[in-house]
Coordinates of C-alpha atoms in Angstrom, one line a residue:
Chain A
M895 CA 93.5 164.2 128.7
I896 CA 95.0 161.7 126.1
E897 CA 92.1 159.6 126.3
S898 CA 89.5 162.4 125.6
L899 CA 91.6 163.5 122.6
N900 CA 91.7 159.9 121.5
K901 CA 87.8 159.8 121.6
A902 CA 87.4 163.2 119.9
F903 CA 89.5 161.9 116.9
C904 CA 86.9 159.0 116.5
A905 CA 84.6 161.6 115.4
L906 CA 86.0 161.8 111.9
P907 CA 84.7 159.4 109.3
G908 CA 86.9 156.1 108.9
V909 CA 88.9 156.9 112.1
G910 CA 88.8 154.0 114.9
S911 CA 90.6 154.2 118.1
K912 CA 93.6 152.6 116.6
T913 CA 93.9 155.5 114.0
A914 CA 93.0 158.0 116.5
Q915 CA 95.8 156.8 118.8
R916 CA 98.3 157.4 116.1
F917 CA 97.1 160.8 115.4
V918 CA 97.1 161.6 119.3
Y919 CA 101.0 160.5 119.6
H920 CA 102.0 161.9 116.3
L921 CA 100.7 165.3 117.3
L922 CA 101.8 165.1 121.1
E923 CA 105.3 163.7 120.5
R924 CA 106.3 165.1 117.1
N925 CA 104.1 168.1 116.2
R926 CA 102.7 170.4 119.0
D927 CA 102.9 173.4 116.8
G928 CA 100.7 171.5 114.1
G929 CA 98.3 170.4 116.8
M930 CA 97.9 173.7 118.2
E931 CA 97.2 175.2 114.8
L932 CA 94.7 172.3 114.3
A933 CA 92.7 172.9 117.5
K934 CA 92.6 176.7 116.8
A935 CA 91.4 175.9 113.1
L936 CA 88.9 173.6 114.3
E937 CA 87.5 175.8 116.8
N938 CA 87.4 178.8 114.7
A939 CA 85.6 176.9 111.9
M940 CA 83.1 175.0 114.4
E941 CA 82.3 178.7 115.8
H942 CA 82.0 180.6 112.6
V943 CA 80.9 178.6 109.8
K944 CA 77.3 178.4 109.2
H945 CA 74.9 178.0 106.1
C946 CA 74.7 180.6 103.4
S947 CA 71.4 182.5 103.6
S948 CA 70.8 182.3 100.0
C949 CA 72.2 178.9 98.6
R950 CA 72.6 177.1 102.2
T951 CA 76.0 175.8 101.4
L952 CA 78.5 176.1 104.2
S953 CA 80.3 179.5 104.4
E954 CA 81.8 181.7 107.1
K955 CA 79.8 184.7 105.9
D956 CA 76.1 185.2 105.9
I957 CA 76.2 185.1 102.0
C958 CA 78.8 183.0 100.6
N959 CA 81.6 184.1 98.1
I960 CA 79.6 182.4 95.1
C961 CA 76.5 184.1 95.9
A962 CA 78.0 187.3 96.6
N963 CA 80.2 187.1 93.4
E964 CA 78.5 189.6 91.1
V965 CA 80.5 188.5 87.9
R966 CA 78.7 185.2 88.1
D967 CA 75.6 184.4 86.2
S968 CA 72.2 184.9 88.4
S969 CA 70.1 183.6 85.8
Q970 CA 71.2 180.1 86.1
L971 CA 70.6 178.1 89.3
C972 CA 72.2 174.7 89.7
V973 CA 70.7 172.4 92.4
V974 CA 72.9 170.0 94.1
E975 CA 72.6 167.6 97.1
T976 CA 75.8 168.6 99.4
P977 CA 78.1 171.5 99.6
T978 CA 80.9 168.9 98.3
D979 CA 78.9 168.5 95.1
I980 CA 79.5 172.3 94.6
H981 CA 83.1 172.0 95.2
A982 CA 83.3 169.2 92.4
I983 CA 81.3 171.1 90.0
E984 CA 83.5 174.3 90.7
Q985 CA 86.6 172.3 90.1
S986 CA 85.6 171.4 86.6
G987 CA 85.3 175.2 85.8
I988 CA 82.8 175.0 83.4
Y989 CA 79.8 176.5 85.4
K990 CA 79.5 180.2 86.1
G991 CA 76.2 180.3 87.5
K992 CA 74.8 180.1 91.2
Y993 CA 73.9 177.0 93.3
F994 CA 71.2 176.0 95.7
V995 CA 72.2 173.1 98.3
L996 CA 69.5 170.7 99.4
S997 CA 71.6 168.9 102.1
G998 CA 70.4 165.5 101.1
Y999 CA 67.8 163.8 99.0
L1000 CA 64.1 162.9 99.3
S1001 CA 63.8 159.7 101.1
P1002 CA 60.4 158.9 102.3
I1003 CA 61.5 155.4 104.2
D1004 CA 63.9 157.6 106.3
G1005 CA 61.2 160.3 106.8
I1006 CA 63.1 163.0 104.7
G1007 CA 60.3 164.8 102.6
A1008 CA 60.2 168.2 100.9
A1009 CA 60.0 170.1 104.0
E1010 CA 63.3 168.7 105.4
L1011 CA 65.2 169.6 102.4
G1012 CA 64.3 173.3 102.3
M1013 CA 62.0 173.1 99.0
D1014 CA 60.2 176.1 100.4
D1015 CA 63.5 178.2 100.3
L1016 CA 64.0 176.8 96.8
E1017 CA 60.5 177.8 95.7
K1018 CA 61.1 181.4 97.0
K1019 CA 64.4 181.5 95.3
L1020 CA 62.6 180.7 91.8
Q1021 CA 60.1 183.4 92.3
D1022 CA 63.2 185.6 91.3
K1023 CA 62.6 186.8 87.9
N1024 CA 66.0 186.6 86.9
I1025 CA 66.3 183.2 87.0
N1026 CA 66.0 181.7 83.6
E1027 CA 67.3 178.2 83.9
I1028 CA 67.4 175.8 86.7
I1029 CA 69.9 172.8 86.4
L1030 CA 69.0 169.5 88.2
A1031 CA 72.3 168.2 89.4
T1032 CA 71.2 165.6 91.9
N1033 CA 72.8 162.2 91.9
A1034 CA 72.3 159.9 89.1
T1035 CA 70.7 157.5 91.8
V1036 CA 66.9 156.6 92.0
E1037 CA 66.6 158.8 95.2
G1038 CA 68.2 161.7 93.2
E1039 CA 65.9 161.3 90.3
V1040 CA 62.8 161.6 92.4
T1041 CA 64.3 164.7 94.0
A1042 CA 64.8 166.2 90.5
H1043 CA 61.4 165.3 89.5
Y1044 CA 59.9 167.0 92.6
I1045 CA 61.7 170.2 91.9
S1046 CA 61.0 169.9 88.2
N1047 CA 57.3 169.8 89.1
M1048 CA 57.7 172.6 91.5
A1049 CA 59.7 174.7 88.8
K1050 CA 56.9 174.4 86.1
Q1051 CA 54.8 177.0 87.8
F1052 CA 57.5 179.5 86.9
D1053 CA 58.4 180.3 83.5
I1054 CA 62.0 179.1 83.6
Q1055 CA 64.0 176.2 81.5
I1056 CA 64.3 173.2 83.4
T1057 CA 67.5 171.0 82.7
R1058 CA 69.1 167.9 84.2
I1059 CA 72.7 167.0 84.0
A1060 CA 73.6 164.2 81.5
H1061 CA 74.6 160.5 82.3
G1062 CA 76.8 158.7 80.5
I1063 CA 80.2 156.8 79.8
P1064 CA 82.9 158.4 81.9
I1065 CA 85.8 160.2 80.0
G1066 CA 88.5 157.7 79.6
G1067 CA 86.0 155.0 80.3
E1068 CA 85.4 151.8 78.0
L1069 CA 81.8 150.6 76.8
E1070 CA 82.8 147.2 77.8
Y1071 CA 83.1 147.9 81.4
A1072 CA 79.9 150.3 81.6
D1073 CA 76.8 148.9 83.3
I1074 CA 73.6 148.6 81.2
N1075 CA 71.9 151.4 82.7
T1076 CA 74.7 153.9 81.9
I1077 CA 74.8 152.6 78.3
A1078 CA 71.2 153.0 78.0
H1079 CA 71.1 156.5 79.4
A1080 CA 74.3 157.5 77.2
L1081 CA 72.6 156.2 74.1
S1082 CA 69.3 157.8 74.7
G1083 CA 70.8 161.3 75.6
R1084 CA 73.2 161.1 72.7
K1085 CA 74.1 164.4 70.9
N1086 CA 74.9 165.5 67.3
Y1087 CA 78.6 165.0 66.8
D1088 CA 80.4 168.5 66.0
Chain B
M32 CA 70.9 130.3 106.2
N33 CA 74.6 131.0 106.5
K34 CA 75.3 131.4 102.9
V35 CA 72.7 132.0 100.0
D36 CA 73.7 132.0 96.5
L37 CA 72.1 134.2 93.9
T38 CA 68.4 134.4 94.9
P39 CA 66.2 136.7 93.2
A40 CA 65.5 140.3 94.7
F41 CA 64.9 143.8 94.4
L42 CA 66.3 146.6 96.2
I43 CA 63.7 148.9 98.1
H44 CA 65.8 151.1 100.3
R45 CA 69.6 151.8 101.1
R46 CA 71.0 154.1 103.5
A47 CA 74.7 155.2 104.5
F48 CA 76.2 152.8 106.8
K49 CA 79.6 153.6 108.7
N50 CA 82.3 155.2 106.5
N51 CA 82.0 153.6 103.1
S52 CA 79.3 150.9 103.6
L53 CA 75.6 150.7 102.8
L54 CA 72.5 149.1 104.6
L55 CA 70.5 147.6 102.0
D56 CA 66.8 146.4 102.3
F57 CA 65.9 143.8 99.9
F58 CA 62.6 142.2 98.9
T59 CA 63.6 138.7 98.1
Y60 CA 61.6 135.9 96.4
E61 CA 62.8 133.4 99.0
Y62 CA 63.5 135.2 102.2
G63 CA 61.0 138.2 102.0
K64 CA 62.2 141.6 103.3
I65 CA 65.7 141.3 104.3
R66 CA 68.4 143.8 105.4
L67 CA 72.0 143.4 104.4
V68 CA 75.3 145.2 104.8
G69 CA 77.0 146.3 101.6
R70 CA 80.8 146.5 102.9
G71 CA 82.7 149.1 101.0
L72 CA 79.8 149.6 98.5
R73 CA 79.2 153.5 99.1
G74 CA 81.0 155.5 96.5
S75 CA 81.6 152.7 94.2
K76 CA 80.9 153.9 90.8
T77 CA 78.1 151.3 89.9
N78 CA 75.9 150.9 92.7
I79 CA 73.0 148.7 93.3
Q80 CA 70.0 150.4 92.0
M81 CA 66.4 150.0 92.9
F82 CA 63.5 149.0 90.5
Q83 CA 65.8 146.3 88.9
H84 CA 65.5 142.3 89.1
L85 CA 68.7 141.3 90.8
N86 CA 70.3 138.1 91.8
I87 CA 72.0 138.5 95.2
S88 CA 74.4 136.4 97.1
F89 CA 74.9 136.9 101.0
S90 CA 76.6 135.2 104.0
G91 CA 77.1 135.7 107.5
K92 CA 76.5 134.2 111.1
G93 CA 74.7 136.9 112.8
E94 CA 71.4 138.4 112.2
L95 CA 72.8 141.3 109.9
K96 CA 74.4 139.4 107.0
T97 CA 76.5 140.8 104.2
I98 CA 76.0 140.8 100.7
S99 CA 78.8 139.2 98.7
N100 CA 77.7 139.4 95.2
W101 CA 74.8 140.7 93.0
E102 CA 74.1 140.7 89.2
V103 CA 71.3 142.7 87.3
D104 CA 68.8 140.1 85.7
D105 CA 66.6 142.7 84.0
I106 CA 66.5 145.0 81.0
P107 CA 67.8 148.7 81.6
R108 CA 65.1 150.4 83.4
S109 CA 64.8 153.9 84.5
L110 CA 61.7 155.0 85.9
K111 CA 60.5 158.4 85.7
G112 CA 58.0 161.0 86.5
E113 CA 54.9 159.5 88.3
G114 CA 55.9 155.9 87.9
L115 CA 59.2 156.8 89.8
I116 CA 56.9 158.0 92.8
L117 CA 54.4 155.0 92.4
G118 CA 57.6 152.8 92.7
M119 CA 59.0 154.6 95.9
Y120 CA 55.3 154.4 97.5
A121 CA 55.0 150.6 96.8
N122 CA 58.8 150.4 98.3
E123 CA 57.7 152.3 101.4
L124 CA 54.5 150.0 102.0
I125 CA 57.0 146.7 101.7
S126 CA 59.4 148.2 104.1
R127 CA 56.8 149.5 106.6
L128 CA 54.4 146.7 106.6
L129 CA 56.1 143.4 105.8
F130 CA 58.0 141.5 108.6
D131 CA 61.6 140.6 108.1
Q132 CA 62.2 137.3 106.5
D133 CA 58.5 136.3 106.1
Q134 CA 58.4 134.6 102.6
H135 CA 55.8 136.3 100.1
I136 CA 56.1 134.4 96.7
K137 CA 53.0 135.7 95.2
L138 CA 53.6 139.2 96.5
F139 CA 57.3 139.1 94.8
K140 CA 55.7 138.1 91.4
V141 CA 53.1 140.8 91.5
Y142 CA 55.6 143.4 92.6
Q143 CA 57.9 142.4 89.8
Q144 CA 54.9 142.5 87.4
F145 CA 54.0 146.1 88.9
I146 CA 57.7 147.4 88.3
S147 CA 57.7 146.4 84.6
R148 CA 54.4 147.8 83.8
I149 CA 55.1 151.2 85.6
S150 CA 58.3 151.7 83.7
S151 CA 56.4 151.3 80.2
L152 CA 52.9 152.6 80.7
E153 CA 51.3 155.8 82.1
G154 CA 48.3 157.0 84.1
R155 CA 45.5 154.7 84.4
F156 CA 47.5 151.4 83.8
N157 CA 50.0 152.5 86.4
H158 CA 47.5 153.1 89.1
W159 CA 45.4 150.0 88.5
S160 CA 48.6 148.1 88.8
L161 CA 49.5 149.7 92.0
R162 CA 45.9 148.8 93.3
L163 CA 46.4 145.1 92.5
F164 CA 49.9 145.3 94.3
E165 CA 48.3 147.0 97.3
N166 CA 45.4 144.2 97.5
N167 CA 47.9 141.3 97.3
L168 CA 50.0 143.0 100.1
L169 CA 46.9 143.3 102.3
S170 CA 46.0 139.8 101.4
E171 CA 49.6 138.5 102.3
L172 CA 49.3 140.2 105.6
G173 CA 45.8 138.3 106.4
Y174 CA 43.4 141.2 105.5
A175 CA 42.2 139.7 102.3
L176 CA 38.5 140.7 101.4
D177 CA 35.8 138.5 99.6
F178 CA 35.1 140.3 96.5
A179 CA 33.0 137.4 95.3
N180 CA 30.5 137.7 98.3
D181 CA 28.9 140.5 100.3
I182 CA 28.8 140.2 104.1
N183 CA 25.6 138.2 104.1
G184 CA 27.1 135.5 101.7
N185 CA 25.4 136.7 98.5
N186 CA 27.1 136.5 95.3
I187 CA 28.2 140.1 94.2
N188 CA 26.0 141.4 91.7
Q189 CA 27.6 143.4 88.9
D190 CA 24.7 145.8 88.4
M191 CA 24.6 146.6 92.1
N192 CA 26.4 149.3 94.2
Y193 CA 28.1 148.5 97.6
E194 CA 29.8 150.0 100.6
Y195 CA 32.7 149.0 102.5
Q196 CA 32.1 147.9 106.1
S197 CA 35.7 148.2 107.9
Q198 CA 37.3 144.7 108.3
L199 CA 33.9 142.9 107.4
G200 CA 33.4 143.3 103.6
F201 CA 31.0 144.7 101.5
A202 CA 27.3 145.2 102.0
Q203 CA 24.7 146.3 99.1
S204 CA 23.8 149.8 99.4
H205 CA 21.9 152.3 97.0
T206 CA 24.3 155.1 98.0
G207 CA 27.5 153.0 98.0
K208 CA 30.2 154.2 95.7
I209 CA 31.7 150.8 94.9
S210 CA 30.3 149.1 91.9
G211 CA 29.7 145.4 91.7
K212 CA 31.6 145.5 88.5
L213 CA 34.8 146.9 90.3
L214 CA 34.5 144.3 93.0
N215 CA 34.7 141.7 90.1
Q216 CA 37.6 143.1 88.4
L217 CA 39.4 143.1 91.9
L218 CA 38.2 139.3 92.2
I219 CA 39.6 138.5 88.7
E220 CA 43.0 140.7 89.1
D221 CA 43.3 141.0 85.2
I222 CA 45.9 143.4 84.8
D223 CA 44.6 144.7 81.5
N224 CA 40.9 144.8 82.6
I225 CA 41.1 148.4 83.9
P226 CA 38.3 150.1 85.9
N227 CA 37.0 153.6 84.5
L228 CA 38.6 156.6 86.1
E229 CA 35.9 157.1 88.8
Q230 CA 36.2 153.7 90.0
L231 CA 39.8 153.7 90.1
K232 CA 39.4 156.6 92.4
V233 CA 36.9 154.7 94.5
C234 CA 39.3 151.9 94.5
R235 CA 42.2 154.1 95.6
D236 CA 39.9 155.5 98.6
L237 CA 39.1 152.2 99.5
N238 CA 42.7 150.9 99.9
R239 CA 43.8 153.9 101.5
Q240 CA 41.3 153.2 104.1
R241 CA 42.2 149.4 104.6
L242 CA 46.0 150.6 104.8
G243 CA 45.5 153.2 107.0
F244 CA 44.3 150.8 109.6
L245 CA 47.6 149.2 109.5
L246 CA 49.6 152.3 109.0
G247 CA 48.1 153.8 112.1
N248 CA 48.8 157.6 113.0
K249 CA 52.1 157.7 110.8
P250 CA 51.2 158.2 107.3
L251 CA 53.3 157.3 104.2
K252 CA 55.8 159.9 103.4
S253 CA 55.9 159.2 99.7
R254 CA 52.5 160.8 99.2
S255 CA 54.0 163.9 100.0
L256 CA 56.4 163.4 96.8
F257 CA 53.4 164.6 94.6
F258 CA 53.9 168.4 94.2
T259 CA 50.6 169.4 94.4
R260 CA 50.7 173.2 94.4
G261 CA 50.7 175.5 91.4

């Protein structure tokens, strides 16, 4: 039983058998209540959390809270690679529109093409006349850029504004330590000072 | 090859490996295609990017070596639009067709030239540059064609038309779509001597047929990156 629990903990990223062993003994010896709570929460989540049928993020309901929120701006759609990206953007508190999660990026060598990322679902979503702007918030990597390029080509057939999140010097960062590509992006995407 | 210091390379692919590492496929000047582990590189703020000439150091005793250091030896380059997809296509060709650690010095130079062309030029120029890269790739793999002579050993006549006979070469044909001029341009490999649009398409189809023979029934996924509807 202890052995199987040990193995189960190894399913977590960054947890090897040594760390798993520490978790197991901690729960069994010091925190049985916590262990029971963890077991129940895990079982509950694994059974009930699925993908939102509208934006494909993780949600316990058929439509997630963000999609169901009528106060949010349905005319803006922000496309991200993973559900954790939504969390990061939400923490900034600046975006009030809706999302679409790709669950990855286009990677031909790995065999991941448009179909695997639910591009058909996204295309159907864009047919919605309410959407005025699509914000491409894929990562600032080559793969993220390819994905953004594909989506922008797809979105061109609809009458909507296509925007890409800006890349540049991080707040609190120093120019001296930024890499040349970031500096080049920051300069080419400069804005009027106001 | 336990330790290699600063060898020229291009990153052609990367994927997540374990918790915070990356598996990195490089096309290097000295060692051809090679796969390395980038320990702890996942999630680091400035990651190694594709389409940039790099100098990389790596070491290790086993088959899978670890990248220890890398520096960018290139101008800032961010490919956009079609150029980006052509670059991904070339990377997929390298990944699919080259054998690990087979040295391809000439191909490396052609790839380098191709990458610098597609970041600055558009349309016809990019496609011609890609065709020359494909030709060099096929030659390096032992599938070179004779662009100077036809299958009967006669010199290619620039005013005649030819057809391609699989694995053999070119045969004179009135109905053939391949112009003698195109074959001459393929022979000279002058990057600035670009065929017209129609002959560029002929060249694309020719290379597609030649590559299809090597790729078998698993087509290149990068072709699907071109959004064609609408």
